Short mmCIF file of C-alpha atoms in Angstrom, two decimals:
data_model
loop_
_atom_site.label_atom_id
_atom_site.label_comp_id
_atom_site.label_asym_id
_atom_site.label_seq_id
_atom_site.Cartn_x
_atom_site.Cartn_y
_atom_site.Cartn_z
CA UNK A 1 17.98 29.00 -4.16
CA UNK A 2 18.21 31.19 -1.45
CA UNK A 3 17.21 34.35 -2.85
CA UNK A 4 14.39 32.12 -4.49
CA UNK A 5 13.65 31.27 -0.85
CA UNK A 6 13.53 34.71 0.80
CA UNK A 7 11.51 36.24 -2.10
CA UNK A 8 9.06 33.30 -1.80
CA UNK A 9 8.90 34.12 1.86
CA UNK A 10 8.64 37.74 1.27
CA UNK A 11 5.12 37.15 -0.44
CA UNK A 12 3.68 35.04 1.24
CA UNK A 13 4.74 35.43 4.85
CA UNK A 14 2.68 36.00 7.91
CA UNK A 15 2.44 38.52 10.85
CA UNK A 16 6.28 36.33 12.25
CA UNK A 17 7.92 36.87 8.66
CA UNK A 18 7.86 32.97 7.90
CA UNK A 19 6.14 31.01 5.49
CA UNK A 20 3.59 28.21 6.49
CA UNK A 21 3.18 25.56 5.05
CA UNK A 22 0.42 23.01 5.50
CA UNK A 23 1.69 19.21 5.08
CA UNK A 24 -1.27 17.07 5.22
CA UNK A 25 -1.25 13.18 5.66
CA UNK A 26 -3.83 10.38 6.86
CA UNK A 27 -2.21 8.06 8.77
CA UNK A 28 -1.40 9.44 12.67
CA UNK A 29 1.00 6.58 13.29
CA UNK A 30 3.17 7.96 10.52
CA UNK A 31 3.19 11.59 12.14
CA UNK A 32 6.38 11.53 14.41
CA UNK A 33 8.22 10.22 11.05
CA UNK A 34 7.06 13.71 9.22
CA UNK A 35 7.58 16.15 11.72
CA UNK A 36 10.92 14.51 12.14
CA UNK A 37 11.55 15.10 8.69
CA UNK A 38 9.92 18.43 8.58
CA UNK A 39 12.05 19.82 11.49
CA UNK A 40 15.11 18.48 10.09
CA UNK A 41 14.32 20.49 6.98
CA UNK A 42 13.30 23.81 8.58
CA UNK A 43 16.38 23.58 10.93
CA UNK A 44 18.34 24.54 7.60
CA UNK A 45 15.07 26.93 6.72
CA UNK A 46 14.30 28.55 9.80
CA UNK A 47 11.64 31.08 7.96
CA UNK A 48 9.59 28.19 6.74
CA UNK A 49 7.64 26.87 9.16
CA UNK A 50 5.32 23.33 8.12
CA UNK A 51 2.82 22.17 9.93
CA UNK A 52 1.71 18.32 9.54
CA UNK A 53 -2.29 17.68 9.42
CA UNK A 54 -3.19 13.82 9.92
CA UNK A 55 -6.60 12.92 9.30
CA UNK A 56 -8.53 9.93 8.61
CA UNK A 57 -8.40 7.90 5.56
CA UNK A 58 -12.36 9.20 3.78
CA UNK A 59 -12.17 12.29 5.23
CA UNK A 60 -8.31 13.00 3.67
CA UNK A 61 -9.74 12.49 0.22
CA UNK A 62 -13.21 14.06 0.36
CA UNK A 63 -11.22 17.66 1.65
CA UNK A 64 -8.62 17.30 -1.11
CA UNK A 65 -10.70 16.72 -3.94
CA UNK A 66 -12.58 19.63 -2.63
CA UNK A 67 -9.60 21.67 -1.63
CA UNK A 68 -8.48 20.74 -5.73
CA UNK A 69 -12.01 22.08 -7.05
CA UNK A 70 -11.45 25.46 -5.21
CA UNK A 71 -7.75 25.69 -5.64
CA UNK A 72 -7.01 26.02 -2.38
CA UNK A 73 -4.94 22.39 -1.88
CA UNK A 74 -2.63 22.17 1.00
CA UNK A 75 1.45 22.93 0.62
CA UNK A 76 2.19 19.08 0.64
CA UNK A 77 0.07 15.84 0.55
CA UNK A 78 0.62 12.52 0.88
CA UNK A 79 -0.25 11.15 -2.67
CA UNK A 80 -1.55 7.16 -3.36
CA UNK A 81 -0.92 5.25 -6.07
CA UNK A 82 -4.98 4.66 -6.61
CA UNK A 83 -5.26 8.60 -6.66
CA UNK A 84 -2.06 9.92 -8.33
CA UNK A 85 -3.13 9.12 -12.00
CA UNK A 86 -6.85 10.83 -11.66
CA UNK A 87 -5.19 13.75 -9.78
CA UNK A 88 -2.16 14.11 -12.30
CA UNK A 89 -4.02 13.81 -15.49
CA UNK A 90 -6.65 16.38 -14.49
CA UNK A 91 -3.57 18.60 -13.79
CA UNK A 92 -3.63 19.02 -10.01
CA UNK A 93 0.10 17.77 -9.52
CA UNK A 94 2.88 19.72 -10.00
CA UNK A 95 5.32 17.88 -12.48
CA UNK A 96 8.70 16.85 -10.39
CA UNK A 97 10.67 15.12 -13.32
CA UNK A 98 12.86 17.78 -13.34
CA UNK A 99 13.38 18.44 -9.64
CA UNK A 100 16.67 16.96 -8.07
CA UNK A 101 18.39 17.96 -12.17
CA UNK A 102 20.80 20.39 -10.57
CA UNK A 103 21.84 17.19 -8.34
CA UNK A 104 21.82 14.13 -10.63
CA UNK A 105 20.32 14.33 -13.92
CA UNK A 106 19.78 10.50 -13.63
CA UNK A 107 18.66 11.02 -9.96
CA UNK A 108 15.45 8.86 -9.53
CA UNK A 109 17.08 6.38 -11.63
CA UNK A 110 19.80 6.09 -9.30
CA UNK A 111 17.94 6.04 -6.25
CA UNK A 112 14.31 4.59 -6.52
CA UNK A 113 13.37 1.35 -7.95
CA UNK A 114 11.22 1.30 -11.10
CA UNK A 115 7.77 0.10 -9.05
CA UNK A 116 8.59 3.59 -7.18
CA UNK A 117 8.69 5.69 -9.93
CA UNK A 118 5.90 3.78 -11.59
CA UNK A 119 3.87 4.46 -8.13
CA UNK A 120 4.82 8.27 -8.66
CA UNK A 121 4.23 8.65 -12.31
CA UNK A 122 1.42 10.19 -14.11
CA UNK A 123 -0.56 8.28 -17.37
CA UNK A 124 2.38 10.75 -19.07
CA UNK A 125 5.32 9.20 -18.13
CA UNK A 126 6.02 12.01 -15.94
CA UNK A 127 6.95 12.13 -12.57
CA UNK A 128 4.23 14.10 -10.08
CA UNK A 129 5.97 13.03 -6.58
CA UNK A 130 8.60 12.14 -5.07
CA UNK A 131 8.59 8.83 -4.19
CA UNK A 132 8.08 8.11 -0.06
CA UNK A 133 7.89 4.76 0.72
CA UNK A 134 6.98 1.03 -0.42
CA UNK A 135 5.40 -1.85 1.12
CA UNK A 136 4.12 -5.39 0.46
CA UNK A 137 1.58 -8.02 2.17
CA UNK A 138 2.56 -10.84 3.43
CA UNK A 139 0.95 -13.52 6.16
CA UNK A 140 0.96 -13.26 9.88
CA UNK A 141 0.23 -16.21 12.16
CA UNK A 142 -0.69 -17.45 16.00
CA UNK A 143 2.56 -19.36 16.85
CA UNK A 144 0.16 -20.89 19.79
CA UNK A 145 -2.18 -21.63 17.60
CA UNK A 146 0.54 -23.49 15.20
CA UNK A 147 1.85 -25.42 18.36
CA UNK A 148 -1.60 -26.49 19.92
CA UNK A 149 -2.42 -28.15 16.31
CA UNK A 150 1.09 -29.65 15.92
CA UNK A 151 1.04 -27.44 12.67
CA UNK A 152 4.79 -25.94 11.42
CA UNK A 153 5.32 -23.04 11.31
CA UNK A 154 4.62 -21.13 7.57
CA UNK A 155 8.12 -21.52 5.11
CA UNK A 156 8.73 -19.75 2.14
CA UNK A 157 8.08 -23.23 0.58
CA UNK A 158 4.20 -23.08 1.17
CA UNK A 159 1.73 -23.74 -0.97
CA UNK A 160 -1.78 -22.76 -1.15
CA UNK A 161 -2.19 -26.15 -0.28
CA UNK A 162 -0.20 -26.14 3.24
CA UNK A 163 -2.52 -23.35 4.07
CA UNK A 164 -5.86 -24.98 3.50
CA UNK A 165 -4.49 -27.88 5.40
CA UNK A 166 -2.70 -25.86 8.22
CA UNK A 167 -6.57 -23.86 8.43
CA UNK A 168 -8.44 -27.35 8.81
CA UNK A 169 -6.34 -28.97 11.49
CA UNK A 170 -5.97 -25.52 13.60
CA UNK A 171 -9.78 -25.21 13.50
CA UNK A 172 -10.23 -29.17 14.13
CA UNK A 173 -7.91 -28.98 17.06
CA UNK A 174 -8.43 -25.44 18.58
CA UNK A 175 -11.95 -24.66 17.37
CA UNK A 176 -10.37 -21.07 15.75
CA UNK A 177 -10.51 -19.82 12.68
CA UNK A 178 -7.46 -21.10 10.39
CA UNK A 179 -6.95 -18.52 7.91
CA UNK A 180 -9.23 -15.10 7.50
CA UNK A 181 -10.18 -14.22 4.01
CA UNK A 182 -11.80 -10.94 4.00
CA UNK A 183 -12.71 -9.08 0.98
CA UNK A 184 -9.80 -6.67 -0.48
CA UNK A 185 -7.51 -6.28 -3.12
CA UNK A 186 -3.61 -5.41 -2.38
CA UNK A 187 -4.66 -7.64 0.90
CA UNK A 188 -6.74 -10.23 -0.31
CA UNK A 189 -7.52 -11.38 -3.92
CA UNK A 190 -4.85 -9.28 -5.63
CA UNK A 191 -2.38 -11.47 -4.81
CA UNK A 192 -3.96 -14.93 -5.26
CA UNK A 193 -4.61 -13.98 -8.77
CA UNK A 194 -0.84 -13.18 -9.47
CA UNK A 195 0.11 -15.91 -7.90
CA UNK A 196 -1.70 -18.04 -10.31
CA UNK A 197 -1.11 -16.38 -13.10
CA UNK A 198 -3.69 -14.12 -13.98
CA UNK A 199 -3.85 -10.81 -13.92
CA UNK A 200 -6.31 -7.41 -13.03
CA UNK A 201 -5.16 -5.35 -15.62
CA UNK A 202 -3.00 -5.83 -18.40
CA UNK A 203 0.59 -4.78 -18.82
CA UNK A 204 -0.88 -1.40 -21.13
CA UNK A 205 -3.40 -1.30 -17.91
CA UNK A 206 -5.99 -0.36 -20.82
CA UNK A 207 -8.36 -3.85 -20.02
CA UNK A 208 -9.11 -5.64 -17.26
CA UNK A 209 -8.14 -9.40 -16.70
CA UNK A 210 -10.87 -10.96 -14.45
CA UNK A 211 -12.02 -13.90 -16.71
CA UNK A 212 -8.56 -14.85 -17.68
CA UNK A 213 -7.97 -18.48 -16.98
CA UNK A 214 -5.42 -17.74 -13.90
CA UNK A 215 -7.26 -15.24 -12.67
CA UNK A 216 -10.08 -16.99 -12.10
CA UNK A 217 -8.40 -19.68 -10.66
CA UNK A 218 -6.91 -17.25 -8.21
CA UNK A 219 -10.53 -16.07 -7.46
CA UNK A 220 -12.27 -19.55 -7.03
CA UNK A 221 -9.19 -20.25 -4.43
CA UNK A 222 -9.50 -16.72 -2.38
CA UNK A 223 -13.79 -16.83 -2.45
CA UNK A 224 -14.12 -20.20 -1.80
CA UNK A 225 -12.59 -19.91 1.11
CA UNK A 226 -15.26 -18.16 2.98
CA UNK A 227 -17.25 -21.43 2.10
CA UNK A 228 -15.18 -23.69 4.91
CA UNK A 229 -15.80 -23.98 8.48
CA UNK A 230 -12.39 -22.62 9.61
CA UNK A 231 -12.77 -18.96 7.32
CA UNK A 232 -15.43 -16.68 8.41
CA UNK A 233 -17.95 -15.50 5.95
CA UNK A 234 -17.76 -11.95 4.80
CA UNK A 235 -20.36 -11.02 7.71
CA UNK A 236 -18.12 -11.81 10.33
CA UNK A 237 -16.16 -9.09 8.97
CA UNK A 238 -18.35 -6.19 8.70
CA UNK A 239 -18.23 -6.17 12.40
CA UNK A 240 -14.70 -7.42 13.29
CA UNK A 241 -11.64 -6.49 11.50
CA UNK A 242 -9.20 -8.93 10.72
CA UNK A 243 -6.50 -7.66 13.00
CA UNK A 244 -8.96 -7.24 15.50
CA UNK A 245 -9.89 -11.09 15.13
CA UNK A 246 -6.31 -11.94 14.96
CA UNK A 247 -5.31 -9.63 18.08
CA UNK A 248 -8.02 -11.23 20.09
CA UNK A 249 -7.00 -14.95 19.01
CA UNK A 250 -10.44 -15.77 17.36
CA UNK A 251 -8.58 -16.60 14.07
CA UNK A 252 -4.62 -18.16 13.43
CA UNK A 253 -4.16 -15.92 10.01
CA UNK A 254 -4.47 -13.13 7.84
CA UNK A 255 -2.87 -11.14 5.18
CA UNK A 256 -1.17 -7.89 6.30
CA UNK A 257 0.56 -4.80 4.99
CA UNK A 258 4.23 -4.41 6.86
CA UNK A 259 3.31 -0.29 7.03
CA UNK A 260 1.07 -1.73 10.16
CA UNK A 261 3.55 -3.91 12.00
CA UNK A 262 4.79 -1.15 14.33
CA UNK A 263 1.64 -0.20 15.39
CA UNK A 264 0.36 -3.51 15.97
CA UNK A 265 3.66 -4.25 18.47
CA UNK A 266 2.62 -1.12 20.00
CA UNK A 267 -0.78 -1.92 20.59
CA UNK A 268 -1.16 -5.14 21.69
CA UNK A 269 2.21 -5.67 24.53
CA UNK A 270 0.06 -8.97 25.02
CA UNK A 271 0.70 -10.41 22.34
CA UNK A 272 4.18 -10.00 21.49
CA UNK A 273 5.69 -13.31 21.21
CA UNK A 274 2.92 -14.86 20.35
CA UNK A 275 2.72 -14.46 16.87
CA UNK A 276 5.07 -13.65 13.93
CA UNK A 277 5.34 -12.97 9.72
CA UNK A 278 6.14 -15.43 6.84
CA UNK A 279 6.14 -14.93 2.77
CA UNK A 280 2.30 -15.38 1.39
CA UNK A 281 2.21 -18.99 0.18
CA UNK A 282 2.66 -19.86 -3.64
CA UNK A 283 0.70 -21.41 -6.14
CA UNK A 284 1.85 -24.85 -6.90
CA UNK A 285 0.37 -24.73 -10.92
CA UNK A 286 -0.47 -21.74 -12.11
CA UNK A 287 -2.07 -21.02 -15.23
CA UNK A 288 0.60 -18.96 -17.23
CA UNK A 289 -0.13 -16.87 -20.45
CA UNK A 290 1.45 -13.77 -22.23
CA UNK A 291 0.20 -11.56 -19.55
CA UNK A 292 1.62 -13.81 -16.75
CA UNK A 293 4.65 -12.24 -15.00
CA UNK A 294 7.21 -15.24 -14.51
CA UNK A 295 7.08 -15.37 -10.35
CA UNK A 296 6.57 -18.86 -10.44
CA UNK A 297 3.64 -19.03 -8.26
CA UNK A 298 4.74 -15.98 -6.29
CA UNK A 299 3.63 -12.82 -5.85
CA UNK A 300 2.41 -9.89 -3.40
CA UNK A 301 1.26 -6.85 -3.96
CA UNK A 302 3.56 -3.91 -3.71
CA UNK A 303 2.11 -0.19 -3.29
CA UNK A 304 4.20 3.29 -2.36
CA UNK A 305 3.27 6.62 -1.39
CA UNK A 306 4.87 9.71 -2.72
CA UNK A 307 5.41 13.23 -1.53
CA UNK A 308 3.29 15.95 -4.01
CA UNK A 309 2.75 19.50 -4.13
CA UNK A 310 -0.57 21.14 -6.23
CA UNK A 311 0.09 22.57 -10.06
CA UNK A 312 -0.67 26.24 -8.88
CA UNK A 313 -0.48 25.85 -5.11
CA UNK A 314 0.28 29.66 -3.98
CA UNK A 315 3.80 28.82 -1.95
CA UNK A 316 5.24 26.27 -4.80
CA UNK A 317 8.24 26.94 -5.18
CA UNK A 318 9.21 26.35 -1.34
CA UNK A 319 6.78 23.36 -1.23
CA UNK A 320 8.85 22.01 -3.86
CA UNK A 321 12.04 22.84 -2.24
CA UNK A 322 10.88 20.81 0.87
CA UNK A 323 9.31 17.66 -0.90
CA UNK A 324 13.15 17.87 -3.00
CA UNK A 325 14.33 17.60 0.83
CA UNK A 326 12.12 14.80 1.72
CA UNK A 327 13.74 12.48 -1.66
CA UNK A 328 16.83 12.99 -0.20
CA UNK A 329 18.69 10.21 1.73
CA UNK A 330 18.91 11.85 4.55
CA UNK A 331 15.67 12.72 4.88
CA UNK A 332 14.66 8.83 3.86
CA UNK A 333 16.48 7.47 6.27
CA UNK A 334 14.82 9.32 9.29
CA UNK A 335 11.42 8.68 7.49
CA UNK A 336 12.49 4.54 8.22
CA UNK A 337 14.41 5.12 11.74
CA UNK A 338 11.25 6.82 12.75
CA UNK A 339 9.14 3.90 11.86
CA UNK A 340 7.37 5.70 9.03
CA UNK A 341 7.41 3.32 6.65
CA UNK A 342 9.74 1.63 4.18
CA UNK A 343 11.79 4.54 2.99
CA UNK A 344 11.35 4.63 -1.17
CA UNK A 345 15.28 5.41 -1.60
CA UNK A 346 17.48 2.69 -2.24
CA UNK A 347 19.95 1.80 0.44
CA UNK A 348 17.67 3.35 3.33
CA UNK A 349 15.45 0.27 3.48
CA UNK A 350 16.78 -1.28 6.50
CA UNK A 351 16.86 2.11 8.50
CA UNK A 352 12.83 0.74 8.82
CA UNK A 353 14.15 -1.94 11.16
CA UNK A 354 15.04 0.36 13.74
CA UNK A 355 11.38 0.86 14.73
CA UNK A 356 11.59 -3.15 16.34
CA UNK A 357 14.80 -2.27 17.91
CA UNK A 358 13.34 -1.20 21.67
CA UNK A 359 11.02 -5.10 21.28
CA UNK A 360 12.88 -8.21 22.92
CA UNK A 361 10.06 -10.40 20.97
CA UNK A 362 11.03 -10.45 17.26
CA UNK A 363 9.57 -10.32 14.02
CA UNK A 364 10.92 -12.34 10.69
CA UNK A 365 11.47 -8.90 8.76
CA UNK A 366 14.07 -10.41 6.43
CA UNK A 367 11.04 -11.75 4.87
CA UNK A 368 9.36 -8.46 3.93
CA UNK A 369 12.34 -6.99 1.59
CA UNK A 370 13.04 -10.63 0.37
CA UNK A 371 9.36 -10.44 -1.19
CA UNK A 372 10.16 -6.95 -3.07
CA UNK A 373 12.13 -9.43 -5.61
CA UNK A 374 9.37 -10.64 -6.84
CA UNK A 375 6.43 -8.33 -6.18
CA UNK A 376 3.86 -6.69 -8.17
CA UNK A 377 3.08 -3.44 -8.53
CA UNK A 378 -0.28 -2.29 -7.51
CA UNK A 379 -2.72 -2.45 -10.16
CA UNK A 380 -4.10 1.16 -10.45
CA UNK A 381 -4.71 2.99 -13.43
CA UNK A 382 -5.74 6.45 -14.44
CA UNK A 383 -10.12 5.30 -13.93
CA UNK A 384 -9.38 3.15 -10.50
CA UNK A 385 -11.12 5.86 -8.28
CA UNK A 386 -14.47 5.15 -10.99
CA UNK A 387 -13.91 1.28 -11.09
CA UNK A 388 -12.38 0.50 -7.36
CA UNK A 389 -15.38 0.53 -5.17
CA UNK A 390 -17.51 -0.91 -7.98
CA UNK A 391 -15.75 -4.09 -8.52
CA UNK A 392 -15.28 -4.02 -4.34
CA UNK A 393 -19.21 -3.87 -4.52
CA UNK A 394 -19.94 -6.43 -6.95
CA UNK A 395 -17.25 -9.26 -5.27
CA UNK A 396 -19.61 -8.34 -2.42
CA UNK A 397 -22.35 -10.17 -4.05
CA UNK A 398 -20.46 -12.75 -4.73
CA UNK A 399 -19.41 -13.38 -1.17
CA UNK A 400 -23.13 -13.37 -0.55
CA UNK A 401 -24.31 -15.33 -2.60
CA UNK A 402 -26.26 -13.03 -4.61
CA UNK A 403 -24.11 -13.25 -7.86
CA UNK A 404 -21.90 -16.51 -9.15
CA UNK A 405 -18.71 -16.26 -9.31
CA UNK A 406 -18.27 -16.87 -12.88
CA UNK A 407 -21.00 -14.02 -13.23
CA UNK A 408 -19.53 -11.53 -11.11
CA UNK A 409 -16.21 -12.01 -12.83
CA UNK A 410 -17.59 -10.74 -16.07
CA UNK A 411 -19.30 -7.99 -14.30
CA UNK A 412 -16.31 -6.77 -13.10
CA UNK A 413 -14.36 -6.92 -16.05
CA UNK A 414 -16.89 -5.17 -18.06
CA UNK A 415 -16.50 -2.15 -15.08
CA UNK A 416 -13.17 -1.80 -15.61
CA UNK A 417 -13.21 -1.77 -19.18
CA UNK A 418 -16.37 0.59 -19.53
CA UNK A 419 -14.56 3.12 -16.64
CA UNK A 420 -11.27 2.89 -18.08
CA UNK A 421 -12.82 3.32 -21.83
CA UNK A 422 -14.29 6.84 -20.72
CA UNK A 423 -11.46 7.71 -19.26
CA UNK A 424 -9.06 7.20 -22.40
CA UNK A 425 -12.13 8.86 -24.29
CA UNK A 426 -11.99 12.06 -22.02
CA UNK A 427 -8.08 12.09 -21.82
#
């Protein structure tokens, strides 16, 4: 590997003798976490020399499809579970299946859970990054706000029903909003559906699921929310964010990912102490069917990133060498002592913790890896970037009032189906 690594240097070097590589990510919170990671790499490569780019979420994705068009991709990406499948099957993503054989030839196996290969796999079965991190939602609530209504606090115990009545008696008493239902999938709807039952696409992920029984039931629940006095409408949220609501005490809940929790300790000192994390509540009857996965009444959504390198990219073989690096435990575990996420790699979970460590005020994280037992993976499939903002659109009109429910349901299914139906056509 080391003459492979001083050849590859060799050609493609600059004016210093080193390689360059560009490592490009969107989320600026996360950026200690890679550097960290990237120094510890290039402290046993000193002629490689990686430089992380963090940019913003739309503007990430409108230079790398652009960068893919001309060839001209950065070293290393961050790679999303919504994306992977449209970037893999056009051939964009170098195949990694084969990557850590000279280690383990049974090496993600050993060390990454099924959802996390699933996250990094292409519609082939193949494996087109190395797996990063993985998250899930889960509810976060105004102890004040709980206290000054005489409310409990949330228990893994609670139903849909204990949070419609928790919402009406905070409002009543404290004139907030109870719960905040804004309009999103791995954070919103996704997981009400599960929850009772129903499902977005089915296990093949080949047709959608929107007017099955449970999901619709899920639906009704999460829309008709919006429709009492203690959940804004869908307005509200166009100009205030939900964490922005929360963080200002206009509302007592919302659903969360855990990749933000860090940030928001960070950001609002105020408030720490004040507020805290519970499992999402359950459905007390769900409708169950042969699509239903057996969580009785529970679910969340569960997503992960993964580390990729382009097909043809000009310095692959070393950009492979470093994303084999960044599977590696030890490379995991400063990924999660940095904060960076929920390492992927099994065992280096916990090191995540280590990011509350310097806070006296303390979060219920137990309940975040408690939920991976019975989470769902995030349902993407190879026509999501055609279908995602489409269906997004169309709920839209539902939450104003411009489409039924029962209406938009069927329009969305019949997006999914129609996107995913060229897509199988083309493949």
């Amino acid at each position: 590997m080391l003459l492979l690594l001083l050849s590859l240097t060799g050609c493609g070097s600059s004016s210093d003798g080193k390689t360059h590589l560009t490592f490009q990510i969107w989320d600026v919170y996360q950026r200690p976490g890679m550097q960290a990671m990237c120094d510890a790499y290039t402290a046993k490569h000193p002629d490689v020399v990686i430089e992380v780019q963090a940019t913003s979420w739309s503007e990430y994705w409108t230079k790398l499809e652009a960068s893919a068009e001309s060839n001209t991709m950065p070293d290393i990406f961050w790679m999303h579970t919504n994306q992977l499948l449209y970037y893999a099957d056009f051939g964009m993503l170098a195949d990694v299946t084969n990557l850590y054989d000279d280690v383990e030839s049974d090496y993600y196996e050993k060390h990454f859970s099924e959802i996390s290969r699933n996250n990094a796999s292409g519609s082939d079965g193949k494996l087109y990054g190395v797996p990063k991190d993985k998250d899930n939602g889960l509810l976060v609530y105004n102890k004040e706000m709980f206290d000054a209504a005489g409310v409990p606090y949330p228990t893994e115990d609670w139903t849909w029903g204990d949070l419609r009545d928790a919402s009406q008696k905070i409002h009543d008493k404290t004139g907030k909003y109870g719960f905040m239902a804004y309009n999103d999938d791995q954070l919103g709807y996704w997981c009400f559906v599960y929850q009772a039952g129903g499902h977005i696409l089915t296990a093949d992920r080949t047709k959608a699921g929107y007017t099955n029984p449970g999901s619709v039931k899920g639906m009704e629940f999460y829309v008709n929310m919006q429709k009492e006095d203690w959940c804004p409408d869908q307005t509200y949220f166009t100009e205030t964010a939900p964490s922005t609501a929360f963080f200002s005490e206009a509302g007592a809940m919302y659903l969360e990912g855990n990749w933000n929790l860090p940030q928001l300790m960070e950001n609002y000192p105020e408030m720490r102490g004040k507020w805290d994390i519970a499992k999402l509540p359950r459905c007390a009857d769900p409708i169950e069917d042969s699509e239903s996965l057996d969580k009785d009444g529970r679910a969340t959504l569960s997503n992960g990133l993964c580390y990729s390198t382009a097909a043809r990219g000009k310095n692959r073989e070393i950009a492979l060498n470093v994303i084999k690096f960044f599977g590696t435990e030890e490379a995991q575990r400063i990924q999660g002592e940095k904060g960076a996420a929920i390492p992927a790699y099994i065992g280096c979970e916990e090191t995540w913790r280590a990011a509350f460590d310097s806070y006296n005020e303390k979060l219920n994280l137990d309940i975040i890896f408690e939920q991976f037992d019975y989470a769902v993976q995030a349902v993407y499939n190879s026509a999501s970037p055609k279908w995602k903002s489409q269906v997004l659109d169309e709920l839209t009109r539902v939450y104003s009032g411009e489409r039924d429910l029962k209406t938009g349901l069927k329009n969305m299914e019949r997006i999914v189906n129609k996107e995913t139906a060229k897509k199988l056509a083309d493949d």
